[in-house]
Short mmCIF file of C-alpha atoms and ligand atoms in Angstrom, two decimals:
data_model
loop_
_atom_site.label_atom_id
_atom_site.label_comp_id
_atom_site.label_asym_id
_atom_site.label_seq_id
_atom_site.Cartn_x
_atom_site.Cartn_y
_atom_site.Cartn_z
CA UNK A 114 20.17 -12.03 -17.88
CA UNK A 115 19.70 -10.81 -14.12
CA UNK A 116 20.66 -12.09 -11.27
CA UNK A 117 18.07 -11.86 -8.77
CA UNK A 118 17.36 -13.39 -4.83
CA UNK A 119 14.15 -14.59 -4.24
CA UNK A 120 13.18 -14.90 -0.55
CA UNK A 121 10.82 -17.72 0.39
CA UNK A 122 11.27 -18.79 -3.08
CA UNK A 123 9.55 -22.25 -2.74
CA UNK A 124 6.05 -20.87 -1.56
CA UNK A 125 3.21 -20.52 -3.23
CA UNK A 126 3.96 -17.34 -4.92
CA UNK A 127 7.86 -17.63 -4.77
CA UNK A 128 7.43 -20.84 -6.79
CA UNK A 129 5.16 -19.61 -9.63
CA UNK A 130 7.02 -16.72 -9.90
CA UNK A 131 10.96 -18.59 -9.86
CA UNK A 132 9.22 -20.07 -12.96
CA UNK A 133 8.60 -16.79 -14.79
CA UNK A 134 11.79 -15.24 -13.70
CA UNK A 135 13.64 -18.59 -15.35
CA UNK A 136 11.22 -18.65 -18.44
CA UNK A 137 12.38 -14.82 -19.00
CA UNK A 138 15.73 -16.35 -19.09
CA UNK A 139 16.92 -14.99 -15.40
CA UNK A 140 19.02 -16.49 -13.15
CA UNK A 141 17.86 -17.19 -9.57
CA UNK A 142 19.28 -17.85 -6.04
CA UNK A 143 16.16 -19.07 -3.64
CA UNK A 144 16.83 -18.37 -0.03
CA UNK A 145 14.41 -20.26 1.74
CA UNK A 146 13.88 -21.80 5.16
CA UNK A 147 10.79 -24.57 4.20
CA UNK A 148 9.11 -23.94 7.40
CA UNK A 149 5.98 -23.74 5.82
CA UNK A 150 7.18 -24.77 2.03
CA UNK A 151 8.49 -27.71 0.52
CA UNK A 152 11.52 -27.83 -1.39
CA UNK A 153 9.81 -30.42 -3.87
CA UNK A 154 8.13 -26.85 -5.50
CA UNK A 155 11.43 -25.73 -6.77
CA UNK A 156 12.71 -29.11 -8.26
CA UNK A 157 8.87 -29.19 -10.26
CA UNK A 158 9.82 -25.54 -11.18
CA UNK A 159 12.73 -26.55 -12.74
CA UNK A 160 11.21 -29.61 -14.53
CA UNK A 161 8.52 -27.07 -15.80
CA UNK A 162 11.36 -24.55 -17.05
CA UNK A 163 13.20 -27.51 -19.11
CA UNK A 164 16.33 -27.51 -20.95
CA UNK A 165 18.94 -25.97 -18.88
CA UNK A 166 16.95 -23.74 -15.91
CA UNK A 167 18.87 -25.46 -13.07
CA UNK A 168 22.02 -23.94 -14.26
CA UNK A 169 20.36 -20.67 -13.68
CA UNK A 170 18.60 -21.66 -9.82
CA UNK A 171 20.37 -22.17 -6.71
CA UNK A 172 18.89 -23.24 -3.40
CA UNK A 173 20.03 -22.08 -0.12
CA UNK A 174 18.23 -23.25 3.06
CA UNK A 175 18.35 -20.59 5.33
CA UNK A 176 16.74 -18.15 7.58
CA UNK A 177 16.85 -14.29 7.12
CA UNK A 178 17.02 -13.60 10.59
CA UNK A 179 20.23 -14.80 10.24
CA UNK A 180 23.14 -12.77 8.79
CA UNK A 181 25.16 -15.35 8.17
CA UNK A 182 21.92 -17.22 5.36
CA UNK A 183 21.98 -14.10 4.36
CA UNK A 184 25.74 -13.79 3.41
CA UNK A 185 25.37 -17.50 1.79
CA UNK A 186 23.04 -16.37 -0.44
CA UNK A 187 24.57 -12.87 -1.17
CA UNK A 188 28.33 -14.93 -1.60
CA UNK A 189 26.28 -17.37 -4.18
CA UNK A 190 25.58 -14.47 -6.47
CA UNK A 191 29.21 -13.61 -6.65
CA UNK A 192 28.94 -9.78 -6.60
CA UNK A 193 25.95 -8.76 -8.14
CA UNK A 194 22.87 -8.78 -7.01
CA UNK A 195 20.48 -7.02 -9.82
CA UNK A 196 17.81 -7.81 -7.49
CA UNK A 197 15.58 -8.95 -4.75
CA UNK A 198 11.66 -10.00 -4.42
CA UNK A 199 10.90 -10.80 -0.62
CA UNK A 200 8.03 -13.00 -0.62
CA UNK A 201 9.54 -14.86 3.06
CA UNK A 202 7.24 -14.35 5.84
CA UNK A 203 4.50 -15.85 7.78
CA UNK A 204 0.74 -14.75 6.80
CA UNK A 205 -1.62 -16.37 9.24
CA UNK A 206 -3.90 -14.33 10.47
CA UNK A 207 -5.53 -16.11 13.27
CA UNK A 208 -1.64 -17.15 14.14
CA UNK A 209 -0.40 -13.48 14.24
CA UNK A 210 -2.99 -12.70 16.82
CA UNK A 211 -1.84 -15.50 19.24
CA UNK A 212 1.77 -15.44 18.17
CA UNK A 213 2.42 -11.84 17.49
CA UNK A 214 5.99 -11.29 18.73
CA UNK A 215 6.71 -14.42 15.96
CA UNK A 216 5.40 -12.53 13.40
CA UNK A 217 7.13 -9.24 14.50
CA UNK A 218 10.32 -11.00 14.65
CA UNK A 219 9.63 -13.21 11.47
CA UNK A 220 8.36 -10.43 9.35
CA UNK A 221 9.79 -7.19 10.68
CA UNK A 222 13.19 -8.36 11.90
CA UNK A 223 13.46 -10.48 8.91
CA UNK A 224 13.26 -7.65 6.19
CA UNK A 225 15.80 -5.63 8.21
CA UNK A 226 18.07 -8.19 8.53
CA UNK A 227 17.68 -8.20 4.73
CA UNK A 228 18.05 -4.74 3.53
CA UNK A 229 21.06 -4.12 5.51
CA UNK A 230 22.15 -7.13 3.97
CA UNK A 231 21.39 -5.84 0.51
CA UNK A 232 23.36 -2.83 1.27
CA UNK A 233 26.05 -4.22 2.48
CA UNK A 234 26.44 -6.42 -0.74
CA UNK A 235 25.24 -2.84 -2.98
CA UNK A 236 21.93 -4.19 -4.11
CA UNK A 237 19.41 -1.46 -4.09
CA UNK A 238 16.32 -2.72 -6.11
CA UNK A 239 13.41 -4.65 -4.44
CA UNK A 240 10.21 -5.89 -5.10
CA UNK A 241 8.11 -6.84 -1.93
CA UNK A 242 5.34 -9.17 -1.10
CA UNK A 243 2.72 -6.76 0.59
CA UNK A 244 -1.16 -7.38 0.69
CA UNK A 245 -4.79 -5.91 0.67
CA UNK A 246 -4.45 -6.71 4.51
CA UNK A 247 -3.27 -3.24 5.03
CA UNK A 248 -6.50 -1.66 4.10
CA UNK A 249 -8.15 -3.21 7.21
CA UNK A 250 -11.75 -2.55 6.71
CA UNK A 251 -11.78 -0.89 3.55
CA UNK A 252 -14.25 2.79 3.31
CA UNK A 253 -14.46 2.79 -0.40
CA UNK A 254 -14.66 0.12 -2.92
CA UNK A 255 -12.37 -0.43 -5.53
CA UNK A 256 -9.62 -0.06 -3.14
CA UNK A 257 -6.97 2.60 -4.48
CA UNK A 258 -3.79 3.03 -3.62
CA UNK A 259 -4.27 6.26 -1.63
CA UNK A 260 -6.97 4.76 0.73
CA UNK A 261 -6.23 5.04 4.31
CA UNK A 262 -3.55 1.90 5.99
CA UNK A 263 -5.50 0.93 8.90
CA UNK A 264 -4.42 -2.81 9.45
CA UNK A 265 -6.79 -4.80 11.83
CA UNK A 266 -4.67 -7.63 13.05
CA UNK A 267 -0.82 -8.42 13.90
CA UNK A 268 -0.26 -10.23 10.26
CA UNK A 269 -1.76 -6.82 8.59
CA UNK A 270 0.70 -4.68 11.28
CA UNK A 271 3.81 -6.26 10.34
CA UNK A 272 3.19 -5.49 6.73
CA UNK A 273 2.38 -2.44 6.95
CA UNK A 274 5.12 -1.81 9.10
CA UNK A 275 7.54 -3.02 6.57
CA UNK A 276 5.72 -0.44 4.30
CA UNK A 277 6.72 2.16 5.87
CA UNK A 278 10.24 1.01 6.66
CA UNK A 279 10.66 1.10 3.16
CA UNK A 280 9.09 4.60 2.57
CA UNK A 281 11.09 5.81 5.29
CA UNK A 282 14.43 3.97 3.44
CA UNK A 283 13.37 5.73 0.16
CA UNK A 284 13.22 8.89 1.66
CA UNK A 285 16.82 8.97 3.29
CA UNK A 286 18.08 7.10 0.30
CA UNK A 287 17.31 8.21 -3.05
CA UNK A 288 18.82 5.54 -5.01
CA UNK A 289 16.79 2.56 -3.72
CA UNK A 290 14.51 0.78 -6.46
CA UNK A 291 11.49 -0.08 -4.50
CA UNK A 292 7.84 -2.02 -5.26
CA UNK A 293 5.60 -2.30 -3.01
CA UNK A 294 2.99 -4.90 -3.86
CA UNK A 295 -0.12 -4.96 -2.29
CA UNK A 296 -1.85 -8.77 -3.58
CA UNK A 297 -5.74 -9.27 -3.00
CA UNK A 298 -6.48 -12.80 -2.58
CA UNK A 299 -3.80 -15.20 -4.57
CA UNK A 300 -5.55 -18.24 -6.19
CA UNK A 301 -5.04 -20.99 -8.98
CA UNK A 302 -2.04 -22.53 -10.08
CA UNK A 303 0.14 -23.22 -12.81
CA UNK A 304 -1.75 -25.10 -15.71
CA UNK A 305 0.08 -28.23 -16.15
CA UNK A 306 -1.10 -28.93 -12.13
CA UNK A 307 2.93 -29.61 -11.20
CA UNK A 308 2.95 -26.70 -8.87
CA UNK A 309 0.33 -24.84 -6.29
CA UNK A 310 -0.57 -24.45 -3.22
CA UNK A 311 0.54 -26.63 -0.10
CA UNK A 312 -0.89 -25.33 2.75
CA UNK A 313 0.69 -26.95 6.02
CA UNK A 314 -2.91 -28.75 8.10
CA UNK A 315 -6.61 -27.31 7.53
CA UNK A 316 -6.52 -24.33 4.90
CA UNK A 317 -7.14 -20.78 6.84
CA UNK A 318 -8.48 -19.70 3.22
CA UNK A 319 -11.33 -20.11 1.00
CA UNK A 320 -9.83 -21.33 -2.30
CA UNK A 321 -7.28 -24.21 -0.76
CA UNK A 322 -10.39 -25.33 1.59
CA UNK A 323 -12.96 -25.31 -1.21
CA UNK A 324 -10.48 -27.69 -3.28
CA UNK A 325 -9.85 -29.85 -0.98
CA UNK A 326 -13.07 -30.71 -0.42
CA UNK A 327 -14.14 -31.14 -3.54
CA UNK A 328 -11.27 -33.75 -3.23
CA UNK A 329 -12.52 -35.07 -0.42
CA UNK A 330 -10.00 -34.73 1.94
CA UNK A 331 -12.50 -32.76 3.64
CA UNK A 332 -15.54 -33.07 4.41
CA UNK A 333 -17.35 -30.10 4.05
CA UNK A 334 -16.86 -26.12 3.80
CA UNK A 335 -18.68 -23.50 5.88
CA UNK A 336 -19.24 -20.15 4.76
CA UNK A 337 -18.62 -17.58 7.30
CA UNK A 338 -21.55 -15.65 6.81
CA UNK A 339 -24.56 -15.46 4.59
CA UNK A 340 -26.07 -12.44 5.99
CA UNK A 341 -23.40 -9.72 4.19
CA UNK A 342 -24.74 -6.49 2.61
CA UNK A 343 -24.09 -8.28 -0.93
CA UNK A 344 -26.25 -9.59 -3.30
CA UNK A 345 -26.33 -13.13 -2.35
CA UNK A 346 -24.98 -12.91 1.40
CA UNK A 347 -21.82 -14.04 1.09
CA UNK A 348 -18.07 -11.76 1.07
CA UNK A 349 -16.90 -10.28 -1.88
CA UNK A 350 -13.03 -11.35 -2.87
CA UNK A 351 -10.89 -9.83 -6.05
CA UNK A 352 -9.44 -13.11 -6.46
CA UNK A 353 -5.97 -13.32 -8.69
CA UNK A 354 -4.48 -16.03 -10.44
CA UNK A 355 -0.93 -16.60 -9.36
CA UNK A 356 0.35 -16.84 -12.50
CA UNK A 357 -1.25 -13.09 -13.82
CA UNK A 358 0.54 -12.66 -9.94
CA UNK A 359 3.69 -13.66 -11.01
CA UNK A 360 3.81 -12.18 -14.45
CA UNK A 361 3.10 -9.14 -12.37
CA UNK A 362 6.53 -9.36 -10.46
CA UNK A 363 8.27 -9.72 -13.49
CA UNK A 364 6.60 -6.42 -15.02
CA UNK A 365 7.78 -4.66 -11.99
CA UNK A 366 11.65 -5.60 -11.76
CA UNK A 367 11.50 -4.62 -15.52
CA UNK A 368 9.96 -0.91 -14.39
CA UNK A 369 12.92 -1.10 -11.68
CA UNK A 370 15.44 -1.31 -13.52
CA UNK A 371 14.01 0.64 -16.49
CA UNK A 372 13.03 3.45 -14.46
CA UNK A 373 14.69 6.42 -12.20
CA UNK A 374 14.89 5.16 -8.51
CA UNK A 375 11.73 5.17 -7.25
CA UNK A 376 9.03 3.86 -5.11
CA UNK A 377 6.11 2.32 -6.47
CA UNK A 378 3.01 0.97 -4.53
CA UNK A 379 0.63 -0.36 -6.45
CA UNK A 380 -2.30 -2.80 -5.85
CA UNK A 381 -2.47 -6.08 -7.82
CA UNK A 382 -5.73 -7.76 -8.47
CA UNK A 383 -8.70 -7.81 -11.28
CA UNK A 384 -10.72 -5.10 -10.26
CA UNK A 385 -13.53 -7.90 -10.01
CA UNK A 386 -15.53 -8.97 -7.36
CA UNK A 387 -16.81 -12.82 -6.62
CA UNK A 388 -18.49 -14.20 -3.64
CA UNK A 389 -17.87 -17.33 -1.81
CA UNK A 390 -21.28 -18.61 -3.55
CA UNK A 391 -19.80 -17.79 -6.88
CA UNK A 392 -16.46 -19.54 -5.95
CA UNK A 393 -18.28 -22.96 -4.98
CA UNK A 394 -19.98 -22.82 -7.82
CA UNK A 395 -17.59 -21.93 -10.15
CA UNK A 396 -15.17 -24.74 -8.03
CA UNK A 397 -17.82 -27.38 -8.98
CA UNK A 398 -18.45 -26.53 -12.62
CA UNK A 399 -14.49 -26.73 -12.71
CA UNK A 400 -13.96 -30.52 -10.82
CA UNK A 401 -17.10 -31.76 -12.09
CA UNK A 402 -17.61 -32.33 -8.37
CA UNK A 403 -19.87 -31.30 -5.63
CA UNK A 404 -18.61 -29.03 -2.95
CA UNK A 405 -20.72 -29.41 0.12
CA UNK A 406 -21.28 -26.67 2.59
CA UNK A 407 -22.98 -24.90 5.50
CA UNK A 408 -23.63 -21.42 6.55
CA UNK A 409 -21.50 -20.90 9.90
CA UNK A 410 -21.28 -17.02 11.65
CA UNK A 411 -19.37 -14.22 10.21
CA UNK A 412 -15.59 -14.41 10.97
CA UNK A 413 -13.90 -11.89 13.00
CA UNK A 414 -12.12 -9.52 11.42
CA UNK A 415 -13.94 -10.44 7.88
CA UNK A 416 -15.09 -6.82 5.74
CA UNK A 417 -18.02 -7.83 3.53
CA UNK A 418 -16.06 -6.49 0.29
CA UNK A 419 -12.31 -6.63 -0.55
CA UNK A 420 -11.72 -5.62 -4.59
CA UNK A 421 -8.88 -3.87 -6.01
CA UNK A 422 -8.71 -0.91 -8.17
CA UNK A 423 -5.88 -2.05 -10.14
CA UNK A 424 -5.77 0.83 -12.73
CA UNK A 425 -2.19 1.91 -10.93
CA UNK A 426 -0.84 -0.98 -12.08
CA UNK A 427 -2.21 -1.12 -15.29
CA UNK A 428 -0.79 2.11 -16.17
CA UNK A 429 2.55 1.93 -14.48
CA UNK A 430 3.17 -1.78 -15.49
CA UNK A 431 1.65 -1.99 -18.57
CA UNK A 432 0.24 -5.20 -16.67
CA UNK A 433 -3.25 -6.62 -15.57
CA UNK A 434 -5.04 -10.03 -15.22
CA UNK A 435 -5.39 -11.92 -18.11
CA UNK A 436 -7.01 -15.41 -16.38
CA UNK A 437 -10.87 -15.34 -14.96
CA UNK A 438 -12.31 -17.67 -12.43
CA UNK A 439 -13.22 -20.23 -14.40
CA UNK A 440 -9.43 -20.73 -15.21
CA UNK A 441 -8.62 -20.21 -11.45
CA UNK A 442 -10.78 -22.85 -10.74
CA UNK A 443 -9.32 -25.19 -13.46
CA UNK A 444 -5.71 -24.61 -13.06
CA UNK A 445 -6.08 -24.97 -9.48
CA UNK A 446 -8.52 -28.37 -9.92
CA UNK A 447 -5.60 -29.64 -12.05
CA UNK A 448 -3.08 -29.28 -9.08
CA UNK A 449 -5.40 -30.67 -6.42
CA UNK A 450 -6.78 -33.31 -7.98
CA UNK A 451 -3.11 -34.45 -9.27
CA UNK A 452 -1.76 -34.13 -5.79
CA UNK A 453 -4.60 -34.56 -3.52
CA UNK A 454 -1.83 -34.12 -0.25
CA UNK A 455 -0.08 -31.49 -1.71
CA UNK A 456 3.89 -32.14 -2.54
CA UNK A 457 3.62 -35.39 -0.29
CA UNK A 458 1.27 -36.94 -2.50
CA UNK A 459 2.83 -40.56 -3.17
CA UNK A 460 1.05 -40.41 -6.91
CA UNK A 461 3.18 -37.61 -7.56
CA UNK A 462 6.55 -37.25 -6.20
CA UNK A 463 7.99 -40.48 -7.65
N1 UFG B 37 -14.43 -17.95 3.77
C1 UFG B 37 -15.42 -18.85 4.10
N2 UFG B 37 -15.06 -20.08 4.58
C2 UFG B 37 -13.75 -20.44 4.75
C3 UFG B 37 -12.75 -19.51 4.42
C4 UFG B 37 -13.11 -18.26 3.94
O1 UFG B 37 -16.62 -18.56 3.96
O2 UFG B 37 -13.48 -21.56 5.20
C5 UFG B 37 -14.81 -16.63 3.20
C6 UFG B 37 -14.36 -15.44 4.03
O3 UFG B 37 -15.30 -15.12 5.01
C7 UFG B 37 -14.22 -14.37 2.94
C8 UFG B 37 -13.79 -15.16 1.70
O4 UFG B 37 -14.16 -16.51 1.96
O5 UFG B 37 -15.46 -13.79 2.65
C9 UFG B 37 -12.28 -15.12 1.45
O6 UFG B 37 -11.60 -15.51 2.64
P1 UFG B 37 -10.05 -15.88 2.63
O7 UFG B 37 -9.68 -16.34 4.00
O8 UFG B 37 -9.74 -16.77 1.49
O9 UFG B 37 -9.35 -14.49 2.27
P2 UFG B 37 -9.36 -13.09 3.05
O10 UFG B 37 -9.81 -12.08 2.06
O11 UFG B 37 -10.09 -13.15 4.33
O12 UFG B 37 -7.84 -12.90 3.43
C10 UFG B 37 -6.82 -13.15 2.48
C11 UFG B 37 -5.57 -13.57 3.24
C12 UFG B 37 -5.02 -12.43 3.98
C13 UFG B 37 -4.81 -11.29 3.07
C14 UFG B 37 -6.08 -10.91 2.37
C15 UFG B 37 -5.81 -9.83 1.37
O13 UFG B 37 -5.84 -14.62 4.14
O14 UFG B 37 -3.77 -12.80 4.52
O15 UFG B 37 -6.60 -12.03 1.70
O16 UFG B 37 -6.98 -9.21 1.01
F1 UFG B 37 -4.35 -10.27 3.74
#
């Protein structure tokens, strides 16, 4: 059993992944400031783990700009840290263009605050939440690894910045553990529909808006774009469900620890390609509901084509996605339609 401190631990991701972590019998301290989570996540986490789990979790509100959250969290682990996965950070886009210095500070000063935190406390092992937003307009397609980082808005700038604080850390440091992980487009939910995602007002993305209006809480979707070089028009997504997501974050502490220090970047995703087309339609087929839509212009800052080449992963983690879109679509049906306003569905949170 590990102890490990999960950063923004009640998110989307964070949550799915607590559950793994617990399931693979580790024990947890979530540092977490539910400015854009709900702390509801973690108590359906533990009611999905069963039996004994909330021996093994710990919840700290806190911010990691602050040393002293950070301390709390470090003290709760009494000594020994085995590890950290730093999901906490903001990841609008359109926000990080009006707001950048908030997502600098949030972001950037954040993960400082935390790794001289880890050092003080002798943790050296660290998995972090990157994304396919540091490719910025992608020249080749799969995306490896080795293709260029050439961000395109503030969001995509602070993690790529964090990127290369941690390269630069690795270099001066040899005995840091350290995973990069670059997600494509996070999606789905956990089967039994307890947990998912909770998106605070209108949905900036396509899966969250697409549910929830096939729940009807909105009243239509419009496709940016139907004029793409693809073969029906619309963008191409490698879509991942967040549980083959959070599986993968367990098969990368295990390399960690298993492993010289090193660092690893590594892209996880399917290697597949769907459009928004094949998302509605797949959506539908899934709720047994109709998804209504127009075509609106192309979104700035959109590429036509975002899918991984996960092979990297595949052969370093002995990992790679084991859930299509169809069960994407059901898995996350099952938590929409169960909790049509997210965690603050009445129905639900009895
Ligand atoms: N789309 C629509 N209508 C919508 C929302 C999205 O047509 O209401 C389209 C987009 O144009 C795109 C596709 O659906 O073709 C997927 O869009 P998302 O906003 O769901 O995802 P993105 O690929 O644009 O971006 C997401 C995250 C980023 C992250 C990136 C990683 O928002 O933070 O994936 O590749 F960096």
């Amino acid at each position: 059993m590990a102890q490990v401190l999960i950063t923004g631990g009640a998110g989307f991701i964070g949550s799915h992944t607590c559950l793994v972590l617990l399931q693979a019998g580790h024990r947890l301290v979530v540092l977490d400031s539910f400015v854009t989570s709900n702390p509801a996540s973690l108590r359906r986490v533990l009611e999905l783990a069963g039996g004994v789990a909330s021996e093994r979790l710990t919840v700290i509100e806190g911010d990691l700009r602050q040393p002293s959250s950070l301390d709390r969290a470090f003290s709760a682990m009494a000594g020994r840290c085995d590890a950290v996965i730093h999901f906490a950070g903001l990841k609008a886009v359109a926000q990080s263009v009006h707001q950048p210095l908030l997502y600098w500070d949030v972001n950037v000063g954040g993960s400082t605050q935390l790794l001289s935190a880890m050092a003080r406390n002798g943790c050296h092992t660290l998995v972090f939440s990157s994304s396919a937003t540091v490719y910025g307009f992608p020249e080749t397609i799969p995306i490896q690894e080795t293709a260029p980082v050439l961000p395109i808005n503030p969001y995509g700038h602070t993690k790529a910045a964090v990127e290369r604080m941690l390269a630069d850390l690795a270099t001066s440091e040899t005995h840091w553990r350290i995973a990069r992980l670059r997600y494509f487009n996070p999606v789905g939910a956990h089967p039994s529909g307890q947990i998912g995602e909770n998106p605070l007002g209108p949905p900036d993305n396509l899966f969250p808006y697409v549910s929830q209006v096939a729940v009807g809480r909105i009243a239509r979707l419009q496709i940016y774009g139907d004029d793409w070089p693809t073969a029906d028009g619309t963008g191409i997504r490698d879509y991942i469900h967040v549980m083959d997501l959070a599986e993968g974050h367990l098969a990368a502490l295990e390399v960690l620890w298993n492993e010289q220090p090193q660092l690893l970047t590594l892209n996880l995703g399917s290697g597949i390609g769907h459009s928004v087309l094949e998302v509605v339609r797949a959506f539908e087929a899934a709720s047994g509901r109709t998804v209504p839509y127009g075509v609106a212009p192309r979104r700035a800052g959109d590429a036509a084509r975002s899918v991984a080449d996960p092979s990297e992963a595949e052969r370093r983690l002995g990992w790679r996605t084991r859930r299509d879109l169809e069960t994407m679509c059901l898995d996350g049906w099952a938590w929409q339609s169960s909790h049509p306003d997210g965690f603050s569905s009445q129905a639900s949170n009895p």
